[in-house]
């Protein structure tokens, strides 16, 4: 497997909630999908978006489980970084270029029925129950 090599300036371009990258211990991570799942909240990750967050990551004292997640979200490595603790597997590296054609997909979601049902359940059913109550009170009142 060939891993990509990124420069810090390439990582800095990805600091929005829809495209969030950061660097931890020389690993370039795409944490966009992890923002909502992060136990400390997405704000913590957004503060370090587009930057080297190694010091912040180590200062918090993450668990082994958190450290193993790094590989799951890893896109490549930071250019010039040397792995010292044997943390990295032997991998062939290739230069990253944003000009390469990337695969895209168009997903069609058929959720119009669910929107209608949600609208029905959230608004119409409570309205119908309230209207039924007032009709009952109106027709059963004493003359």
mmCIF file of C-alpha atoms in Angstrom:
data_model
loop_
_atom_site.group_PDB
_atom_site.id
_atom_site.type_symbol
_atom_site.label_atom_id
_atom_site.label_comp_id
_atom_site.label_asym_id
_atom_site.label_seq_id
_atom_site.Cartn_x
_atom_site.Cartn_y
_atom_site.Cartn_z
ATOM 1 C CA UNK A 1 0.000 0.000 0.000
ATOM 2 C CA UNK A 2 1.353 3.406 -0.928
ATOM 3 C CA UNK A 3 0.755 6.250 1.506
ATOM 4 C CA UNK A 4 0.553 9.846 0.362
ATOM 5 C CA UNK A 5 2.970 12.555 1.452
ATOM 6 C CA UNK A 6 1.389 15.920 2.293
ATOM 7 C CA UNK A 7 2.878 19.297 3.069
ATOM 8 C CA UNK A 8 1.554 21.390 5.949
ATOM 9 C CA UNK A 9 0.276 23.981 3.464
ATOM 10 C CA UNK A 10 -1.882 21.279 1.827
ATOM 11 C CA UNK A 11 -3.284 20.307 5.224
ATOM 12 C CA UNK A 12 -4.044 23.954 6.083
ATOM 13 C CA UNK A 13 -6.575 24.143 3.221
ATOM 14 C CA UNK A 14 -8.833 21.613 4.957
ATOM 15 C CA UNK A 15 -10.200 23.317 8.054
ATOM 16 C CA UNK A 16 -13.964 23.426 7.661
ATOM 17 C CA UNK A 17 -16.613 21.208 9.234
ATOM 18 C CA UNK A 18 -17.224 19.619 5.834
ATOM 19 C CA UNK A 19 -13.531 18.947 5.203
ATOM 20 C CA UNK A 20 -11.410 18.757 8.360
ATOM 21 C CA UNK A 21 -7.800 17.530 8.313
ATOM 22 C CA UNK A 22 -5.136 17.698 10.988
ATOM 23 C CA UNK A 23 -1.716 16.260 11.752
ATOM 24 C CA UNK A 24 -0.915 14.100 14.782
ATOM 25 C CA UNK A 25 2.569 12.628 15.194
ATOM 26 C CA UNK A 26 3.332 13.039 11.496
ATOM 27 C CA UNK A 27 0.118 11.365 10.368
ATOM 28 C CA UNK A 28 -2.232 13.404 8.197
ATOM 29 C CA UNK A 29 -5.775 12.618 9.335
ATOM 30 C CA UNK A 30 -9.151 13.346 7.761
ATOM 31 C CA UNK A 31 -11.371 13.640 10.847
ATOM 32 C CA UNK A 32 -14.445 15.034 9.074
ATOM 33 C CA UNK A 33 -16.566 11.952 9.838
ATOM 34 C CA UNK A 34 -15.242 11.829 13.412
ATOM 35 C CA UNK A 35 -16.246 15.400 14.348
ATOM 36 C CA UNK A 36 -19.691 14.430 15.687
ATOM 37 C CA UNK A 37 -18.345 11.311 17.453
ATOM 38 C CA UNK A 38 -15.447 12.989 19.271
ATOM 39 C CA UNK A 39 -16.038 12.702 23.040
ATOM 40 C CA UNK A 40 -14.641 16.198 23.660
ATOM 41 C CA UNK A 41 -16.921 17.755 21.053
ATOM 42 C CA UNK A 42 -16.266 18.905 17.538
ATOM 43 C CA UNK A 43 -15.027 22.315 18.721
ATOM 44 C CA UNK A 44 -11.858 20.720 20.100
ATOM 45 C CA UNK A 45 -10.998 19.259 16.709
ATOM 46 C CA UNK A 46 -11.992 22.420 14.827
ATOM 47 C CA UNK A 47 -9.516 24.459 16.904
ATOM 48 C CA UNK A 48 -6.705 22.268 15.572
ATOM 49 C CA UNK A 49 -8.030 21.871 12.017
ATOM 50 C CA UNK A 50 -5.394 22.415 9.367
ATOM 51 C CA UNK A 51 -2.579 22.345 11.939
ATOM 52 C CA UNK A 52 -0.180 19.988 13.679
ATOM 53 C CA UNK A 53 -2.133 18.918 16.772
ATOM 54 C CA UNK A 54 0.471 16.493 18.162
ATOM 55 C CA UNK A 55 1.141 18.462 21.357
ATOM 56 C CA UNK A 56 -2.563 18.886 22.123
ATOM 57 C CA UNK A 57 -3.201 15.184 21.472
ATOM 58 C CA UNK A 58 -0.403 14.100 23.804
ATOM 59 C CA UNK A 59 -1.296 16.672 26.487
ATOM 60 C CA UNK A 60 -4.794 15.232 26.894
ATOM 61 C CA UNK A 61 -3.455 11.714 27.429
ATOM 62 C CA UNK A 62 -5.624 9.743 25.033
ATOM 63 C CA UNK A 63 -6.334 6.057 25.585
ATOM 64 C CA UNK A 64 -4.911 3.230 23.485
ATOM 65 C CA UNK A 65 -8.278 3.017 21.729
ATOM 66 C CA UNK A 66 -8.061 6.663 20.734
ATOM 67 C CA UNK A 67 -4.504 6.175 19.522
ATOM 68 C CA UNK A 68 -5.552 3.206 17.410
ATOM 69 C CA UNK A 69 -8.193 5.392 15.717
ATOM 70 C CA UNK A 70 -5.387 7.435 14.199
ATOM 71 C CA UNK A 71 -4.741 4.733 11.615
ATOM 72 C CA UNK A 72 -8.433 4.547 10.719
ATOM 73 C CA UNK A 73 -8.553 8.225 9.712
ATOM 74 C CA UNK A 74 -5.015 8.460 8.298
ATOM 75 C CA UNK A 75 -4.696 9.786 4.746
ATOM 76 C CA UNK A 76 -0.906 9.848 4.627
ATOM 77 C CA UNK A 77 2.122 11.350 6.312
ATOM 78 C CA UNK A 78 3.529 14.836 6.718
ATOM 79 C CA UNK A 79 6.460 15.618 4.469
ATOM 80 C CA UNK A 80 9.768 15.474 6.318
ATOM 81 C CA UNK A 81 8.396 13.710 9.401
ATOM 82 C CA UNK A 82 10.563 10.928 10.823
ATOM 83 C CA UNK A 83 8.852 8.201 12.829
ATOM 84 C CA UNK A 84 11.004 7.534 15.897
ATOM 85 C CA UNK A 85 9.184 4.979 18.017
ATOM 86 C CA UNK A 86 8.525 2.293 15.423
ATOM 87 C CA UNK A 87 4.953 3.536 15.311
ATOM 88 C CA UNK A 88 4.821 3.484 11.549
ATOM 89 C CA UNK A 89 4.585 0.406 9.375
ATOM 90 C CA UNK A 90 6.989 0.094 6.467
ATOM 91 C CA UNK A 91 5.026 1.670 3.657
ATOM 92 C CA UNK A 92 5.871 3.059 0.246
ATOM 93 C CA UNK A 93 5.086 6.778 0.029
ATOM 94 C CA UNK A 94 3.913 8.735 -2.981
ATOM 95 C CA UNK A 95 3.666 12.485 -3.405
ATOM 96 C CA UNK A 96 0.138 13.885 -3.051
ATOM 97 C CA UNK A 97 -1.188 16.125 -5.769
ATOM 98 C CA UNK A 98 -4.553 17.841 -5.588
ATOM 99 C CA UNK A 99 -4.692 17.896 -9.374
ATOM 100 C CA UNK A 100 -5.213 14.134 -9.611
ATOM 101 C CA UNK A 101 -8.681 13.096 -10.650
ATOM 102 C CA UNK A 102 -10.598 11.714 -7.715
ATOM 103 C CA UNK A 103 -13.526 9.375 -7.821
ATOM 104 C CA UNK A 104 -16.845 11.006 -7.074
ATOM 105 C CA UNK A 105 -20.256 9.539 -6.480
ATOM 106 C CA UNK A 106 -23.775 10.846 -6.775
ATOM 107 C CA UNK A 107 -26.126 9.409 -4.183
ATOM 108 C CA UNK A 108 -29.866 9.601 -4.584
ATOM 109 C CA UNK A 109 -31.822 9.426 -1.382
ATOM 110 C CA UNK A 110 -35.468 8.446 -1.627
ATOM 111 C CA UNK A 111 -36.639 9.997 1.593
ATOM 112 C CA UNK A 112 -39.649 12.021 0.410
ATOM 113 C CA UNK A 113 -41.998 9.561 2.058
ATOM 114 C CA UNK A 114 -40.141 9.829 5.355
ATOM 115 C CA UNK A 115 -40.322 13.634 5.187
ATOM 116 C CA UNK A 116 -44.050 13.425 4.615
ATOM 117 C CA UNK A 117 -44.523 10.972 7.487
ATOM 118 C CA UNK A 118 -42.404 13.119 9.783
ATOM 119 C CA UNK A 119 -44.452 16.182 8.867
ATOM 120 C CA UNK A 120 -47.646 14.233 9.431
ATOM 121 C CA UNK A 121 -46.578 12.898 12.816
ATOM 122 C CA UNK A 122 -45.028 16.116 14.115
ATOM 123 C CA UNK A 123 -47.722 18.604 13.103
ATOM 124 C CA UNK A 124 -50.922 17.111 11.770
ATOM 125 C CA UNK A 125 -51.486 14.374 14.362
ATOM 126 C CA UNK A 126 -51.070 16.716 17.394
ATOM 127 C CA UNK A 127 -53.319 19.264 15.660
ATOM 128 C CA UNK A 128 -55.931 16.567 15.025
ATOM 129 C CA UNK A 129 -55.812 15.456 18.672
ATOM 130 C CA UNK A 130 -56.197 19.044 19.900
ATOM 131 C CA UNK A 131 -59.070 19.731 17.509
ATOM 132 C CA UNK A 132 -60.799 16.494 18.575
ATOM 133 C CA UNK A 133 -60.531 17.524 22.236
ATOM 134 C CA UNK A 134 -62.093 20.934 21.621
ATOM 135 C CA UNK A 135 -64.883 19.384 19.496
ATOM 136 C CA UNK A 136 -65.613 16.900 22.275
ATOM 137 C CA UNK A 137 -65.732 19.710 24.853
ATOM 138 C CA UNK A 138 -68.007 21.782 22.627
ATOM 139 C CA UNK A 139 -70.551 19.024 21.980
ATOM 140 C CA UNK A 140 -70.606 17.617 25.551
ATOM 141 C CA UNK A 141 -71.009 20.893 27.409
ATOM 142 C CA UNK A 142 -74.094 21.465 29.529
ATOM 143 C CA UNK A 143 -76.904 23.428 27.806
#
